[in-house]
């Protein structure tokens, strides 16, 4: 068994954080799904920029689209919608076999709408209709406007992948918005058993921001927290997830067939070479979760990763780590807001570059 495939029996789903036309048409996507037990695909503007700018399979179609009286965003969508449909078709068997738990392909709403709830709702519904696949997930950022949109989109029956969560405020707002959306469906007499969502916590960016602050403080207590903050936050977030979705608030919805909004770990490539190159995968394996992993990190885990239940170990230490961070004067909630703002800008910048390709 592949070392990546060995994660699946432990209750965690591994998704691929990459998508391109070449990956689909070469058969490589189907191959890694089969060999490594990968059960989903995620994309973002940076991934599509890389794909369209480097994959020659787009060249002819893009040239033809540039002859038409379309906006740059319309050309971009005309390029990627067929890829998303094809990817959904490749993963559809997984979706059917898991009864909708996995087999998803995720597409981001326009990053220009991150603070526009009405625009996000409209954009998400339009993309959902255009792609027309039950195993599509629409990605919506966990901004204040995004939270409003998430509730409405869940109530409308869309599958949602919430992105850019960096603190417990984001986590709690997103998870409860999902539940409110389901409750609205129930109140309207609509089924809830086919609606699925994930809530994505981003990891490596956390340590990249906080580690230098810990090093600047320089005490033994501060230095001991380097490389531990993101993982500690994940473990504490997971406790919030379990309390909510295995508690009384969700019980009535669960009885109607509703699915919990699983936690997803994103940005899981290690940036600091001083740390284990697979730590955001190996150290966070646990049931009812997803990890979306870039190709390079998958290769590393395939080579020397160890699949073991690690997510629920050291939870008390994780809580103590976040408490120690506060005592050192580092406000994690504020850091999370900064990280979300920076993440939004990165996606927005990537989208600008992407549209420049199709202009």
Short mmCIF file of C-alpha atoms in Angstrom, two decimals:
data_model
loop_
_atom_site.label_atom_id
_atom_site.label_comp_id
_atom_site.label_asym_id
_atom_site.label_seq_id
_atom_site.Cartn_x
_atom_site.Cartn_y
_atom_site.Cartn_z
CA UNK A 1 0.00 0.00 0.00
CA UNK A 2 1.17 3.53 -0.78
CA UNK A 3 2.16 5.49 2.33
CA UNK A 4 -0.40 8.11 1.27
CA UNK A 5 -3.12 5.47 0.82
CA UNK A 6 -2.38 4.25 4.36
CA UNK A 7 -3.90 7.48 5.70
CA UNK A 8 -7.38 6.71 4.36
CA UNK A 9 -8.18 3.82 6.77
CA UNK A 10 -7.44 6.22 9.65
CA UNK A 11 -10.45 8.32 8.69
CA UNK A 12 -8.75 11.21 6.95
CA UNK A 13 -9.35 12.03 3.28
CA UNK A 14 -6.40 13.24 1.22
CA UNK A 15 -7.20 15.63 -1.61
CA UNK A 16 -4.79 16.85 -4.28
CA UNK A 17 -4.11 20.58 -4.25
CA UNK A 18 -3.53 20.91 -7.98
CA UNK A 19 -5.44 20.81 -11.26
CA UNK A 20 -4.58 21.23 -14.92
CA UNK A 21 -5.80 20.04 -18.29
CA UNK A 22 -2.64 17.98 -18.77
CA UNK A 23 -3.11 16.25 -15.42
CA UNK A 24 -6.60 15.16 -16.47
CA UNK A 25 -6.02 14.27 -20.13
CA UNK A 26 -2.78 12.36 -19.49
CA UNK A 27 -4.59 10.02 -17.12
CA UNK A 28 -2.24 11.05 -14.29
CA UNK A 29 -5.10 12.29 -12.14
CA UNK A 30 -6.95 8.99 -12.39
CA UNK A 31 -3.69 7.16 -11.70
CA UNK A 32 -2.85 8.92 -8.45
CA UNK A 33 -6.44 8.63 -7.26
CA UNK A 34 -6.17 4.88 -7.72
CA UNK A 35 -2.63 4.32 -6.47
CA UNK A 36 -2.55 6.73 -3.53
CA UNK A 37 -6.15 6.63 -2.38
CA UNK A 38 -6.56 10.36 -3.01
CA UNK A 39 -10.25 11.23 -3.03
CA UNK A 40 -10.60 14.87 -4.10
CA UNK A 41 -9.07 17.84 -5.89
CA UNK A 42 -8.76 21.53 -4.98
CA UNK A 43 -7.80 24.50 -7.09
CA UNK A 44 -7.22 28.22 -6.64
CA UNK A 45 -6.27 31.19 -8.85
CA UNK A 46 -2.53 30.57 -8.35
CA UNK A 47 -2.92 26.95 -9.47
CA UNK A 48 -4.85 27.96 -12.59
CA UNK A 49 -2.32 30.71 -13.40
CA UNK A 50 0.46 28.14 -13.30
CA UNK A 51 -1.57 25.66 -15.36
CA UNK A 52 -2.70 28.05 -18.09
CA UNK A 53 0.70 29.73 -18.37
CA UNK A 54 2.66 26.46 -18.59
CA UNK A 55 0.38 23.75 -20.00
CA UNK A 56 0.44 23.82 -23.84
CA UNK A 57 -2.98 22.17 -23.97
CA UNK A 58 -4.52 25.58 -23.27
CA UNK A 59 -2.71 27.46 -26.03
CA UNK A 60 -5.04 26.73 -28.94
CA UNK A 61 -8.26 27.29 -27.03
CA UNK A 62 -6.98 30.53 -25.54
CA UNK A 63 -5.99 31.82 -28.97
CA UNK A 64 -9.50 31.08 -30.27
CA UNK A 65 -11.14 32.69 -27.24
CA UNK A 66 -9.10 35.86 -27.76
CA UNK A 67 -10.74 36.24 -31.16
CA UNK A 68 -14.13 36.47 -29.46
CA UNK A 69 -15.67 39.55 -27.88
CA UNK A 70 -15.33 38.33 -24.29
CA UNK A 71 -13.95 39.74 -21.08
CA UNK A 72 -10.76 38.29 -19.61
CA UNK A 73 -12.79 36.64 -16.85
CA UNK A 74 -15.19 35.09 -19.38
CA UNK A 75 -12.22 33.64 -21.27
CA UNK A 76 -10.74 32.29 -18.04
CA UNK A 77 -14.02 30.60 -17.16
CA UNK A 78 -14.39 29.21 -20.68
CA UNK A 79 -10.96 27.60 -20.28
CA UNK A 80 -11.37 26.11 -16.81
CA UNK A 81 -15.03 25.10 -16.67
CA UNK A 82 -14.48 22.15 -19.06
CA UNK A 83 -11.49 21.10 -16.93
CA UNK A 84 -13.55 21.24 -13.76
CA UNK A 85 -16.31 19.21 -15.40
CA UNK A 86 -13.77 16.66 -16.60
CA UNK A 87 -12.12 16.46 -13.16
CA UNK A 88 -15.53 15.99 -11.53
CA UNK A 89 -16.19 13.18 -13.97
CA UNK A 90 -12.88 11.50 -13.04
CA UNK A 91 -13.71 11.70 -9.32
CA UNK A 92 -17.43 10.92 -9.70
CA UNK A 93 -16.99 7.22 -8.92
CA UNK A 94 -15.47 8.16 -5.55
CA UNK A 95 -18.37 10.51 -4.88
CA UNK A 96 -20.85 7.74 -5.63
CA UNK A 97 -18.97 5.07 -3.66
CA UNK A 98 -18.64 7.29 -0.57
CA UNK A 99 -22.23 8.52 -0.87
CA UNK A 100 -21.10 12.10 -1.27
CA UNK A 101 -18.46 12.17 1.44
CA UNK A 102 -15.57 12.54 -1.02
CA UNK A 103 -14.88 12.78 -4.73
CA UNK A 104 -15.08 16.59 -4.82
CA UNK A 105 -13.39 19.14 -7.06
CA UNK A 106 -13.21 22.68 -5.68
CA UNK A 107 -13.34 26.00 -7.55
CA UNK A 108 -12.86 29.45 -6.05
CA UNK A 109 -15.40 32.24 -6.47
CA UNK A 110 -13.88 35.40 -7.91
CA UNK A 111 -11.41 36.81 -5.34
CA UNK A 112 -12.68 40.29 -6.20
CA UNK A 113 -15.88 39.43 -4.28
CA UNK A 114 -14.33 38.53 -0.91
CA UNK A 115 -16.12 41.40 0.86
CA UNK A 116 -19.30 41.28 -1.23
CA UNK A 117 -21.85 38.79 0.10
CA UNK A 118 -24.44 39.41 -2.63
CA UNK A 119 -21.82 39.18 -5.36
CA UNK A 120 -20.36 36.00 -3.89
CA UNK A 121 -23.78 34.35 -3.74
CA UNK A 122 -24.52 35.29 -7.35
CA UNK A 123 -21.08 34.21 -8.61
CA UNK A 124 -21.22 30.90 -6.74
CA UNK A 125 -24.68 30.03 -8.02
CA UNK A 126 -23.71 30.91 -11.59
CA UNK A 127 -20.56 28.76 -11.49
CA UNK A 128 -22.48 25.92 -9.82
CA UNK A 129 -25.05 25.96 -12.63
CA UNK A 130 -22.43 26.27 -15.37
CA UNK A 131 -20.35 23.31 -14.18
CA UNK A 132 -23.45 21.28 -13.31
CA UNK A 133 -21.82 18.47 -11.36
CA UNK A 134 -23.04 17.22 -7.95
CA UNK A 135 -19.46 16.67 -6.78
CA UNK A 136 -18.39 20.27 -7.27
CA UNK A 137 -17.50 22.42 -4.26
CA UNK A 138 -17.52 26.19 -4.49
CA UNK A 139 -14.77 27.86 -2.46
CA UNK A 140 -15.79 30.90 -0.40
CA UNK A 141 -13.43 32.81 1.92
CA UNK A 142 -14.21 33.07 5.64
CA UNK A 143 -14.62 36.85 5.60
CA UNK A 144 -17.60 38.52 7.27
CA UNK A 145 -19.27 38.77 3.85
CA UNK A 146 -18.25 35.21 3.08
CA UNK A 147 -19.95 33.91 6.23
CA UNK A 148 -23.20 35.55 5.15
CA UNK A 149 -22.83 33.99 1.69
CA UNK A 150 -22.01 30.55 3.12
CA UNK A 151 -25.27 30.39 5.06
CA UNK A 152 -27.31 31.35 1.99
CA UNK A 153 -25.43 28.98 -0.33
CA UNK A 154 -25.82 26.03 2.03
CA UNK A 155 -29.52 26.88 2.36
CA UNK A 156 -29.64 26.78 -1.45
CA UNK A 157 -28.14 23.29 -1.50
CA UNK A 158 -24.64 24.01 -2.83
CA UNK A 159 -21.53 22.21 -1.60
CA UNK A 160 -19.10 24.71 -0.09
CA UNK A 161 -15.38 24.67 0.68
CA UNK A 162 -14.72 27.55 3.08
CA UNK A 163 -11.18 28.91 2.78
CA UNK A 164 -8.71 31.15 4.62
CA UNK A 165 -9.57 30.33 8.23
CA UNK A 166 -6.84 31.41 10.64
CA UNK A 167 -8.34 31.83 14.11
CA UNK A 168 -11.09 30.39 16.29
CA UNK A 169 -13.42 33.26 15.43
CA UNK A 170 -13.25 32.18 11.80
CA UNK A 171 -13.79 28.55 12.74
CA UNK A 172 -16.79 29.13 14.99
CA UNK A 173 -18.47 31.60 12.61
CA UNK A 174 -18.08 29.27 9.63
CA UNK A 175 -19.26 26.12 11.37
CA UNK A 176 -22.33 27.80 12.81
CA UNK A 177 -23.13 29.46 9.44
CA UNK A 178 -23.17 25.98 7.92
CA UNK A 179 -25.58 24.75 10.58
CA UNK A 180 -27.84 27.79 10.12
CA UNK A 181 -27.91 27.11 6.39
CA UNK A 182 -28.98 23.54 7.01
CA UNK A 183 -31.61 24.67 9.51
CA UNK A 184 -33.00 27.04 6.88
CA UNK A 185 -33.33 24.11 4.46
CA UNK A 186 -35.18 22.09 7.07
CA UNK A 187 -37.51 25.03 7.78
CA UNK A 188 -38.25 25.23 4.06
CA UNK A 189 -39.02 21.52 3.91
CA UNK A 190 -35.91 20.73 1.85
CA UNK A 191 -33.60 17.71 2.27
CA UNK A 192 -30.20 18.13 3.90
CA UNK A 193 -28.63 14.73 3.36
CA UNK A 194 -26.92 15.62 0.06
CA UNK A 195 -25.32 18.91 1.19
CA UNK A 196 -21.61 18.74 2.05
CA UNK A 197 -19.05 21.30 3.15
CA UNK A 198 -15.51 21.55 4.45
CA UNK A 199 -13.91 24.30 6.53
CA UNK A 200 -10.29 24.95 5.56
CA UNK A 201 -7.66 25.96 8.12
CA UNK A 202 -4.44 27.25 6.53
CA UNK A 203 -1.23 26.17 8.24
CA UNK A 204 2.24 27.01 6.94
CA UNK A 205 1.48 30.73 6.69
CA UNK A 206 0.78 30.78 10.42
CA UNK A 207 4.22 29.58 11.43
CA UNK A 208 5.86 31.75 8.76
CA UNK A 209 4.30 34.83 10.41
CA UNK A 210 4.66 33.91 14.07
CA UNK A 211 8.06 32.17 14.19
CA UNK A 212 10.02 35.40 13.54
CA UNK A 213 8.10 37.08 16.36
CA UNK A 214 9.01 34.23 18.70
CA UNK A 215 12.65 34.47 17.66
CA UNK A 216 12.60 38.21 18.29
CA UNK A 217 11.38 37.59 21.85
CA UNK A 218 14.14 35.02 22.20
CA UNK A 219 13.21 33.44 25.53
CA UNK A 220 13.28 29.67 25.95
CA UNK A 221 9.48 29.70 26.25
CA UNK A 222 9.15 31.60 22.99
CA UNK A 223 11.66 29.51 21.07
CA UNK A 224 9.94 26.30 22.19
CA UNK A 225 6.81 27.38 20.31
CA UNK A 226 8.49 27.69 16.91
CA UNK A 227 6.81 25.43 14.38
CA UNK A 228 4.12 24.45 16.87
CA UNK A 229 1.55 27.23 16.65
CA UNK A 230 -0.22 26.16 13.45
CA UNK A 231 -0.47 22.54 14.55
CA UNK A 232 -1.68 23.61 18.00
CA UNK A 233 -4.37 25.77 16.42
CA UNK A 234 -5.52 22.83 14.29
CA UNK A 235 -5.83 20.55 17.31
CA UNK A 236 -7.84 23.14 19.24
CA UNK A 237 -10.04 23.81 16.17
CA UNK A 238 -10.72 20.11 15.90
CA UNK A 239 -11.96 20.06 19.49
CA UNK A 240 -14.42 22.84 18.57
CA UNK A 241 -15.54 20.76 15.58
CA UNK A 242 -16.16 17.66 17.70
CA UNK A 243 -18.02 19.58 20.38
CA UNK A 244 -20.34 21.14 17.80
CA UNK A 245 -20.99 18.26 15.43
CA UNK A 246 -21.10 15.53 18.05
CA UNK A 247 -23.17 17.60 20.45
CA UNK A 248 -26.79 18.55 20.97
CA UNK A 249 -26.83 21.49 18.52
CA UNK A 250 -26.31 19.22 15.53
CA UNK A 251 -28.23 16.19 16.80
CA UNK A 252 -31.59 17.10 15.24
CA UNK A 253 -29.99 17.80 11.86
CA UNK A 254 -27.98 14.60 12.06
CA UNK A 255 -31.21 12.67 12.63
CA UNK A 256 -32.44 14.10 9.32
CA UNK A 257 -29.34 12.83 7.52
CA UNK A 258 -27.26 16.02 7.65
CA UNK A 259 -23.51 15.72 7.25
CA UNK A 260 -20.98 17.47 9.49
CA UNK A 261 -18.82 20.17 7.94
CA UNK A 262 -15.47 18.44 8.05
CA UNK A 263 -12.33 20.35 8.95
CA UNK A 264 -9.75 20.58 6.16
CA UNK A 265 -6.05 21.34 6.53
CA UNK A 266 -4.66 23.53 3.73
CA UNK A 267 -1.35 25.20 2.94
CA UNK A 268 0.33 22.02 4.13
CA UNK A 269 3.68 22.29 2.38
CA UNK A 270 6.43 23.01 4.94
CA UNK A 271 8.16 26.30 4.21
CA UNK A 272 10.84 26.20 6.93
CA UNK A 273 13.58 23.71 6.07
CA UNK A 274 14.40 23.34 9.77
CA UNK A 275 11.16 21.41 10.26
CA UNK A 276 9.98 18.04 9.01
CA UNK A 277 8.97 18.39 5.37
CA UNK A 278 5.79 16.39 6.01
CA UNK A 279 4.82 17.69 9.46
CA UNK A 280 1.57 19.36 8.37
CA UNK A 281 0.43 15.97 7.09
CA UNK A 282 2.00 13.41 9.42
CA UNK A 283 1.24 15.30 12.65
CA UNK A 284 -2.43 16.01 11.88
CA UNK A 285 -4.02 12.72 10.83
CA UNK A 286 -7.39 12.04 12.40
CA UNK A 287 -10.95 10.93 11.64
CA UNK A 288 -13.56 13.08 9.90
CA UNK A 289 -10.95 15.42 8.43
CA UNK A 290 -9.45 16.29 5.06
CA UNK A 291 -5.93 17.36 4.10
CA UNK A 292 -5.43 18.95 0.70
CA UNK A 293 -1.80 18.43 -0.25
CA UNK A 294 0.37 19.87 -3.05
CA UNK A 295 2.24 17.50 -5.37
CA UNK A 296 5.66 18.13 -3.85
CA UNK A 297 4.47 17.30 -0.32
CA UNK A 298 2.68 14.20 -1.59
CA UNK A 299 5.96 13.05 -3.15
CA UNK A 300 7.75 13.58 0.17
CA UNK A 301 5.11 11.71 2.16
CA UNK A 302 5.08 8.92 -0.42
CA UNK A 303 8.83 8.60 0.17
CA UNK A 304 9.13 8.80 3.96
CA UNK A 305 5.82 9.69 5.58
CA UNK A 306 4.31 7.60 8.35
CA UNK A 307 0.54 7.20 8.60
CA UNK A 308 -0.61 7.17 12.23
CA UNK A 309 -3.40 8.71 14.30
CA UNK A 310 -1.78 11.93 15.50
CA UNK A 311 -4.45 14.64 15.45
CA UNK A 312 -5.90 13.89 18.87
CA UNK A 313 -2.56 13.41 20.61
CA UNK A 314 -1.13 16.32 22.57
CA UNK A 315 -4.36 18.30 22.69
CA UNK A 316 -3.66 19.55 26.22
CA UNK A 317 -0.22 20.68 25.09
CA UNK A 318 -1.78 22.44 22.11
CA UNK A 319 -4.10 24.38 24.41
CA UNK A 320 -1.12 25.22 26.63
CA UNK A 321 0.88 26.38 23.59
CA UNK A 322 -1.79 28.89 22.57
CA UNK A 323 -2.04 30.09 26.18
CA UNK A 324 1.75 30.52 26.27
CA UNK A 325 1.55 32.54 23.07
CA UNK A 326 -0.89 34.94 24.72
CA UNK A 327 1.37 35.30 27.75
CA UNK A 328 4.19 36.28 25.41
CA UNK A 329 2.02 39.12 24.12
CA UNK A 330 1.18 37.63 20.73
CA UNK A 331 -2.53 38.00 20.02
CA UNK A 332 -3.37 35.00 17.87
CA UNK A 333 -6.81 36.30 16.91
CA UNK A 334 -5.30 39.50 15.53
CA UNK A 335 -2.57 37.53 13.80
CA UNK A 336 -5.31 35.44 12.19
CA UNK A 337 -7.04 38.53 10.82
CA UNK A 338 -3.74 39.72 9.35
CA UNK A 339 -3.13 36.32 7.79
CA UNK A 340 -6.59 36.27 6.24
CA UNK A 341 -6.05 39.75 4.79
CA UNK A 342 -2.71 38.67 3.35
CA UNK A 343 -4.22 35.46 1.99
CA UNK A 344 -7.00 37.38 0.27
CA UNK A 345 -4.42 39.67 -1.34
CA UNK A 346 -2.37 36.71 -2.55
CA UNK A 347 -5.42 35.18 -4.22
CA UNK A 348 -6.44 38.56 -5.63
CA UNK A 349 -2.94 39.15 -7.03
CA UNK A 350 -2.93 35.67 -8.57
CA UNK A 351 -6.33 36.35 -10.14
CA UNK A 352 -5.07 39.61 -11.64
CA UNK A 353 -2.12 37.73 -13.19
CA UNK A 354 -4.49 35.02 -14.38
CA UNK A 355 -6.79 37.51 -16.10
CA UNK A 356 -3.78 39.19 -17.68
CA UNK A 357 -3.09 35.89 -19.44
CA UNK A 358 -6.59 35.80 -20.91
CA UNK A 359 -6.94 39.53 -21.68
#
